mmCIF file of N, CA and C in Angstrom:
data_model
loop_
_atom_site.group_PDB
_atom_site.id
_atom_site.type_symbol
_atom_site.label_atom_id
_atom_site.label_comp_id
_atom_site.label_asym_id
_atom_site.label_seq_id
_atom_site.Cartn_x
_atom_site.Cartn_y
_atom_site.Cartn_z
ATOM 1 N N MET A 9 114.862 -50.465 -31.342
ATOM 2 C CA MET A 9 113.506 -50.281 -30.890
ATOM 3 C C MET A 9 113.294 -48.878 -30.359
ATOM 4 N N ARG A 10 114.441 -48.214 -29.832
ATOM 5 C CA ARG A 10 114.200 -46.836 -29.394
ATOM 6 C C ARG A 10 113.823 -45.856 -30.494
ATOM 7 N N CYS A 11 114.381 -46.093 -31.709
ATOM 8 C CA CYS A 11 113.971 -45.233 -32.792
ATOM 9 C C CYS A 11 112.521 -45.421 -33.190
ATOM 10 N N GLY A 12 112.026 -46.532 -33.095
ATOM 11 C CA GLY A 12 110.567 -46.704 -33.337
ATOM 12 C C GLY A 12 109.698 -45.980 -32.303
ATOM 13 N N LEU A 13 110.101 -45.991 -31.114
ATOM 14 C CA LEU A 13 109.314 -45.230 -30.119
ATOM 15 C C LEU A 13 109.364 -43.696 -30.326
ATOM 16 N N GLU A 14 110.558 -43.243 -30.738
ATOM 17 C CA GLU A 14 110.697 -41.825 -31.000
ATOM 18 C C GLU A 14 109.883 -41.422 -32.265
ATOM 19 N N LEU A 15 109.724 -42.375 -33.222
ATOM 20 C CA LEU A 15 108.865 -41.988 -34.321
ATOM 21 C C LEU A 15 107.436 -41.914 -33.937
ATOM 22 N N ILE A 16 107.013 -42.910 -33.087
ATOM 23 C CA ILE A 16 105.610 -42.886 -32.633
ATOM 24 C C ILE A 16 105.374 -41.584 -31.843
ATOM 25 N N ALA A 17 106.300 -41.240 -30.921
ATOM 26 C CA ALA A 17 106.115 -39.945 -30.178
ATOM 27 C C ALA A 17 106.001 -38.706 -31.097
ATOM 28 N N GLY A 18 106.869 -38.721 -32.143
ATOM 29 C CA GLY A 18 106.893 -37.606 -33.038
ATOM 30 C C GLY A 18 105.580 -37.585 -33.854
ATOM 31 N N ALA A 19 105.041 -38.742 -34.240
ATOM 32 C CA ALA A 19 103.737 -38.783 -34.970
ATOM 33 C C ALA A 19 102.612 -38.305 -34.060
ATOM 34 N N GLU A 20 102.643 -38.656 -32.759
ATOM 35 C CA GLU A 20 101.661 -38.249 -31.876
ATOM 36 C C GLU A 20 101.672 -36.755 -31.618
ATOM 37 N N GLN A 21 102.846 -36.189 -31.633
ATOM 38 C CA GLN A 21 102.980 -34.669 -31.512
ATOM 39 C C GLN A 21 102.380 -33.934 -32.710
ATOM 40 N N VAL A 22 102.647 -34.461 -33.948
ATOM 41 C CA VAL A 22 102.112 -33.880 -35.068
ATOM 42 C C VAL A 22 100.611 -34.025 -35.096
ATOM 43 N N ILE A 23 100.069 -35.145 -34.745
ATOM 44 C CA ILE A 23 98.650 -35.380 -34.710
ATOM 45 C C ILE A 23 97.968 -34.269 -33.724
ATOM 46 N N GLU A 24 98.621 -34.151 -32.550
ATOM 47 C CA GLU A 24 98.121 -33.212 -31.449
ATOM 48 C C GLU A 24 98.140 -31.819 -32.022
ATOM 49 N N TYR A 25 99.226 -31.526 -32.773
ATOM 50 C CA TYR A 25 99.325 -30.113 -33.225
ATOM 51 C C TYR A 25 98.274 -29.801 -34.135
ATOM 52 N N VAL A 26 97.918 -30.732 -35.095
ATOM 53 C CA VAL A 26 96.912 -30.531 -36.094
ATOM 54 C C VAL A 26 95.498 -30.524 -35.494
ATOM 55 N N LEU A 27 95.296 -31.310 -34.513
ATOM 56 C CA LEU A 27 94.007 -31.366 -33.761
ATOM 57 C C LEU A 27 93.791 -30.033 -32.966
ATOM 58 N N GLN A 28 94.893 -29.445 -32.380
ATOM 59 C CA GLN A 28 94.773 -28.225 -31.607
ATOM 60 C C GLN A 28 94.473 -27.075 -32.599
ATOM 61 N N GLY A 29 95.161 -27.122 -33.774
ATOM 62 C CA GLY A 29 94.937 -26.038 -34.799
ATOM 63 C C GLY A 29 93.443 -26.066 -35.300
ATOM 64 N N ARG A 30 92.980 -27.197 -35.531
ATOM 65 C CA ARG A 30 91.629 -27.402 -36.010
ATOM 66 C C ARG A 30 90.680 -26.944 -34.951
ATOM 67 N N ALA A 31 90.925 -27.177 -33.678
ATOM 68 C CA ALA A 31 90.079 -26.737 -32.660
ATOM 69 C C ALA A 31 90.017 -25.155 -32.526
ATOM 70 N N VAL A 32 91.140 -24.604 -32.707
ATOM 71 C CA VAL A 32 91.267 -23.141 -32.599
ATOM 72 C C VAL A 32 90.741 -22.458 -33.872
ATOM 73 N N LEU A 33 91.115 -22.936 -34.990
ATOM 74 C CA LEU A 33 90.807 -22.315 -36.269
ATOM 75 C C LEU A 33 89.514 -22.768 -36.953
ATOM 76 N N GLY A 34 89.028 -23.880 -36.523
ATOM 77 C CA GLY A 34 87.782 -24.465 -37.014
ATOM 78 C C GLY A 34 88.011 -25.372 -38.256
ATOM 79 N N ALA A 35 89.131 -25.361 -38.767
ATOM 80 C CA ALA A 35 89.495 -26.219 -39.932
ATOM 81 C C ALA A 35 90.987 -26.378 -39.973
ATOM 82 N N VAL A 36 91.440 -27.205 -40.887
ATOM 83 C CA VAL A 36 92.887 -27.467 -41.194
ATOM 84 C C VAL A 36 93.187 -26.966 -42.586
ATOM 85 N N PRO A 37 94.173 -26.199 -42.713
ATOM 86 C CA PRO A 37 94.495 -25.727 -44.153
ATOM 87 C C PRO A 37 94.790 -26.952 -45.057
ATOM 88 N N THR A 38 94.292 -26.899 -46.276
ATOM 89 C CA THR A 38 94.505 -27.964 -47.278
ATOM 90 C C THR A 38 94.764 -27.215 -48.575
ATOM 91 N N GLN A 39 94.882 -28.093 -49.577
ATOM 92 C CA GLN A 39 95.131 -27.442 -51.031
ATOM 93 C C GLN A 39 93.849 -26.635 -51.427
ATOM 94 N N THR A 40 92.673 -26.951 -50.817
ATOM 95 C CA THR A 40 91.509 -26.118 -51.240
ATOM 96 C C THR A 40 90.906 -25.256 -50.110
ATOM 97 N N THR A 41 91.543 -25.248 -48.903
ATOM 98 C CA THR A 41 91.046 -24.519 -47.844
ATOM 99 C C THR A 41 92.182 -23.726 -47.219
ATOM 100 N N VAL A 42 92.105 -22.380 -47.384
ATOM 101 C CA VAL A 42 93.044 -21.442 -46.744
ATOM 102 C C VAL A 42 92.333 -20.613 -45.669
ATOM 103 N N ILE A 43 93.081 -20.542 -44.498
ATOM 104 C CA ILE A 43 92.502 -19.904 -43.326
ATOM 105 C C ILE A 43 93.180 -18.620 -43.042
ATOM 106 N N ALA A 44 92.408 -17.568 -42.887
ATOM 107 C CA ALA A 44 92.947 -16.288 -42.414
ATOM 108 C C ALA A 44 92.596 -16.084 -40.862
ATOM 109 N N GLU A 45 93.668 -15.731 -40.185
ATOM 110 C CA GLU A 45 93.546 -15.545 -38.709
ATOM 111 C C GLU A 45 94.006 -14.138 -38.339
ATOM 112 N N ARG A 46 93.180 -13.380 -37.698
ATOM 113 C CA ARG A 46 93.458 -12.004 -37.300
ATOM 114 C C ARG A 46 93.597 -11.945 -35.814
ATOM 115 N N PHE A 47 94.637 -11.279 -35.352
ATOM 116 C CA PHE A 47 94.797 -11.128 -33.895
ATOM 117 C C PHE A 47 95.522 -9.831 -33.599
ATOM 118 N N PHE A 48 95.550 -9.469 -32.384
ATOM 119 C CA PHE A 48 96.255 -8.262 -31.988
ATOM 120 C C PHE A 48 97.506 -8.583 -31.169
ATOM 121 N N ASP A 49 98.626 -8.049 -31.478
ATOM 122 C CA ASP A 49 99.848 -8.375 -30.906
ATOM 123 C C ASP A 49 99.962 -7.593 -29.544
ATOM 124 N N GLU A 50 101.209 -7.721 -28.855
ATOM 125 C CA GLU A 50 101.323 -7.155 -27.564
ATOM 126 C C GLU A 50 101.247 -5.619 -27.565
ATOM 127 N N GLY A 51 101.633 -5.077 -28.713
ATOM 128 C CA GLY A 51 101.574 -3.570 -28.825
ATOM 129 C C GLY A 51 100.250 -3.101 -29.313
ATOM 130 N N GLY A 52 99.303 -3.904 -29.534
ATOM 131 C CA GLY A 52 97.880 -3.511 -29.899
ATOM 132 C C GLY A 52 97.832 -3.467 -31.478
ATOM 133 N N GLY A 53 98.871 -3.790 -32.193
ATOM 134 C CA GLY A 53 98.680 -3.805 -33.669
ATOM 135 C C GLY A 53 98.008 -5.032 -34.130
ATOM 136 N N MET A 54 97.153 -4.845 -35.145
ATOM 137 C CA MET A 54 96.536 -5.947 -35.692
ATOM 138 C C MET A 54 97.419 -6.745 -36.620
ATOM 139 N N GLN A 55 97.379 -8.086 -36.519
ATOM 140 C CA GLN A 55 98.239 -8.961 -37.313
ATOM 141 C C GLN A 55 97.225 -9.896 -38.052
ATOM 142 N N LEU A 56 97.696 -10.268 -39.281
ATOM 143 C CA LEU A 56 96.967 -11.250 -40.070
ATOM 144 C C LEU A 56 97.859 -12.405 -40.496
ATOM 145 N N VAL A 57 97.419 -13.557 -40.190
ATOM 146 C CA VAL A 57 98.147 -14.783 -40.492
ATOM 147 C C VAL A 57 97.447 -15.597 -41.532
ATOM 148 N N ILE A 58 97.976 -15.942 -42.611
ATOM 149 C CA ILE A 58 97.361 -16.739 -43.587
ATOM 150 C C ILE A 58 97.937 -18.105 -43.401
ATOM 151 N N HIS A 59 97.086 -19.158 -43.089
ATOM 152 C CA HIS A 59 97.527 -20.559 -42.937
ATOM 153 C C HIS A 59 97.230 -21.227 -44.206
ATOM 154 N N ALA A 60 98.300 -21.733 -44.958
ATOM 155 C CA ALA A 60 98.155 -22.447 -46.131
ATOM 156 C C ALA A 60 99.285 -23.434 -46.343
ATOM 157 N N PRO A 61 99.053 -24.532 -47.023
ATOM 158 C CA PRO A 61 100.046 -25.597 -47.075
ATOM 159 C C PRO A 61 100.922 -25.535 -48.307
ATOM 160 N N PHE A 62 101.115 -24.383 -48.829
ATOM 161 C CA PHE A 62 101.795 -24.304 -50.116
ATOM 162 C C PHE A 62 103.300 -24.176 -50.094
ATOM 163 N N GLY A 63 103.882 -24.060 -48.929
ATOM 164 C CA GLY A 63 105.325 -23.949 -48.867
ATOM 165 C C GLY A 63 105.724 -22.505 -48.658
ATOM 166 N N GLY A 64 106.850 -22.309 -47.930
ATOM 167 C CA GLY A 64 107.316 -20.971 -47.520
ATOM 168 C C GLY A 64 107.515 -19.965 -48.731
ATOM 169 N N ARG A 65 108.120 -20.443 -49.839
ATOM 170 C CA ARG A 65 108.333 -19.524 -50.880
ATOM 171 C C ARG A 65 106.988 -18.929 -51.436
ATOM 172 N N ILE A 66 105.985 -19.830 -51.654
ATOM 173 C CA ILE A 66 104.695 -19.387 -52.166
ATOM 174 C C ILE A 66 103.953 -18.551 -51.186
ATOM 175 N N ASN A 67 103.896 -19.093 -49.860
ATOM 176 C CA ASN A 67 103.232 -18.391 -48.826
ATOM 177 C C ASN A 67 103.780 -16.960 -48.671
ATOM 178 N N LYS A 68 105.122 -16.827 -48.706
ATOM 179 C CA LYS A 68 105.729 -15.444 -48.509
ATOM 180 C C LYS A 68 105.279 -14.543 -49.684
ATOM 181 N N ALA A 69 105.440 -15.041 -50.901
ATOM 182 C CA ALA A 69 105.037 -14.212 -52.051
ATOM 183 C C ALA A 69 103.570 -13.835 -52.065
ATOM 184 N N TRP A 70 102.706 -14.797 -51.596
ATOM 185 C CA TRP A 70 101.307 -14.446 -51.464
ATOM 186 C C TRP A 70 101.033 -13.481 -50.368
ATOM 187 N N GLY A 71 101.769 -13.582 -49.286
ATOM 188 C CA GLY A 71 101.576 -12.616 -48.157
ATOM 189 C C GLY A 71 101.955 -11.219 -48.652
ATOM 190 N N LEU A 72 103.077 -11.139 -49.375
ATOM 191 C CA LEU A 72 103.537 -9.767 -49.871
ATOM 192 C C LEU A 72 102.509 -9.169 -50.762
ATOM 193 N N ALA A 73 101.984 -9.952 -51.565
ATOM 194 C CA ALA A 73 100.946 -9.441 -52.512
ATOM 195 C C ALA A 73 99.709 -9.090 -51.842
ATOM 196 N N LEU A 74 99.290 -9.841 -50.821
ATOM 197 C CA LEU A 74 98.054 -9.488 -50.072
ATOM 198 C C LEU A 74 98.238 -8.123 -49.325
ATOM 199 N N ARG A 75 99.448 -7.998 -48.756
ATOM 200 C CA ARG A 75 99.879 -6.734 -48.067
ATOM 201 C C ARG A 75 99.784 -5.547 -48.974
ATOM 202 N N LYS A 76 100.357 -5.689 -50.131
ATOM 203 C CA LYS A 76 100.310 -4.631 -51.104
ATOM 204 C C LYS A 76 98.890 -4.190 -51.487
ATOM 205 N N ALA A 77 98.077 -5.177 -51.754
ATOM 206 C CA ALA A 77 96.750 -4.983 -52.125
ATOM 207 C C ALA A 77 95.954 -4.295 -51.002
ATOM 208 N N PHE A 78 96.203 -4.804 -49.730
ATOM 209 C CA PHE A 78 95.463 -4.133 -48.670
ATOM 210 C C PHE A 78 95.971 -2.656 -48.446
ATOM 211 N N LEU A 79 97.190 -2.426 -48.595
ATOM 212 C CA LEU A 79 97.731 -1.049 -48.448
ATOM 213 C C LEU A 79 97.044 -0.106 -49.538
ATOM 214 N N ARG A 80 96.997 -0.683 -50.673
ATOM 215 C CA ARG A 80 96.339 0.143 -51.822
ATOM 216 C C ARG A 80 94.842 0.330 -51.409
ATOM 217 N N TRP A 81 94.180 -0.675 -50.870
ATOM 218 C CA TRP A 81 92.798 -0.560 -50.626
ATOM 219 C C TRP A 81 92.572 0.544 -49.520
ATOM 220 N N ILE A 82 93.508 0.594 -48.516
ATOM 221 C CA ILE A 82 93.286 1.671 -47.497
ATOM 222 C C ILE A 82 93.953 2.985 -47.824
ATOM 223 N N GLN A 83 94.638 2.941 -49.075
ATOM 224 C CA GLN A 83 95.276 4.080 -49.686
ATOM 225 C C GLN A 83 96.456 4.609 -48.853
ATOM 226 N N LEU A 84 97.316 3.716 -48.505
ATOM 227 C CA LEU A 84 98.612 4.129 -47.811
ATOM 228 C C LEU A 84 99.668 4.006 -48.815
#
C-alpha cells in the first residue's frame, strides 16, 4: 500500500510542476509547441532557455545550432 501512496504523491508533484510551468510560460512544451524563455542571470548576462520535449541529445544539438546562428547574426 505504501508504494501506491508514493506513486500518487509523485504523480501529484509532476502535475503541479507542469501547471506551474504553464502558469509562468503561458503554455506547456509539446511536439508542436516550443517555448523560448529569456532571463537575466545574477551577473546581468542574458540567458535563453528553449523548452522542448525532444530529449537531451536533440535539445542540446538544437541549442548549439541556435547559439552559432545567433553569434553569426550579431557577427561575433
